[in-house]
């Protein structure tokens, strides 16, 4: 079972860039992020209106360590730049950790 998740909410920059947005997510970004230590699975979902999308990335192990590993991969240039993603406003990025009660 995952110890945490990263949830990212985003949308294409325009209807004309939607195909590039989905192609980048499916064929470039998801394979890249799943190579980062701690990230073990990902799934994409569309809002009922189809204009907003979320990705739920499952994290196994220390969520803070996975967050740091992702930041390092982005800073080093290992991760590609987004294609067709609306950046104003930027995507919403939130990390969650499993509650232990």
PDB file of C-alpha atoms in Angstrom, residues 4 6 10 24 29 32 45 47-48 56 59 61 63 70 76 78 90 98:
ATOM      1  CA  UNK A   4       1.378   8.832   0.370  1.00  0.00           C
ATOM      2  CA  UNK A   6       1.137  13.535  -4.912  1.00  0.00           C
ATOM      3  CA  UNK A  10      -3.831  20.933 -14.344  1.00  0.00           C
ATOM      4  CA  UNK A  24       3.395  14.898 -23.000  1.00  0.00           C
ATOM      5  CA  UNK A  29       6.062  12.847 -18.062  1.00  0.00           C
ATOM      6  CA  UNK A  32       9.963  10.073 -16.284  1.00  0.00           C
ATOM      7  CA  UNK A  45      -8.457  11.330 -14.282  1.00  0.00           C
ATOM      8  CA  UNK A  47     -13.240  16.134 -14.537  1.00  0.00           C
ATOM      9  CA  UNK A  48     -16.787  15.445 -15.653  1.00  0.00           C
ATOM     10  CA  UNK A  56      -2.548  10.808  -8.599  1.00  0.00           C
ATOM     11  CA  UNK A  59       4.486   7.165  -3.260  1.00  0.00           C
ATOM     12  CA  UNK A  61       8.248   5.002   1.470  1.00  0.00           C
ATOM     13  CA  UNK A  63       6.984  11.079   1.224  1.00  0.00           C
ATOM     14  CA  UNK A  70      11.498  14.817  -7.550  1.00  0.00           C
ATOM     15  CA  UNK A  76      19.010  18.576 -12.738  1.00  0.00           C
ATOM     16  CA  UNK A  78      16.270  14.950 -15.862  1.00  0.00           C
ATOM     17  CA  UNK A  90       0.002  27.126 -12.483  1.00  0.00           C
ATOM     18  CA  UNK A  98      -1.200   8.235   4.973  1.00  0.00           C
TER      19      UNK A  98
END
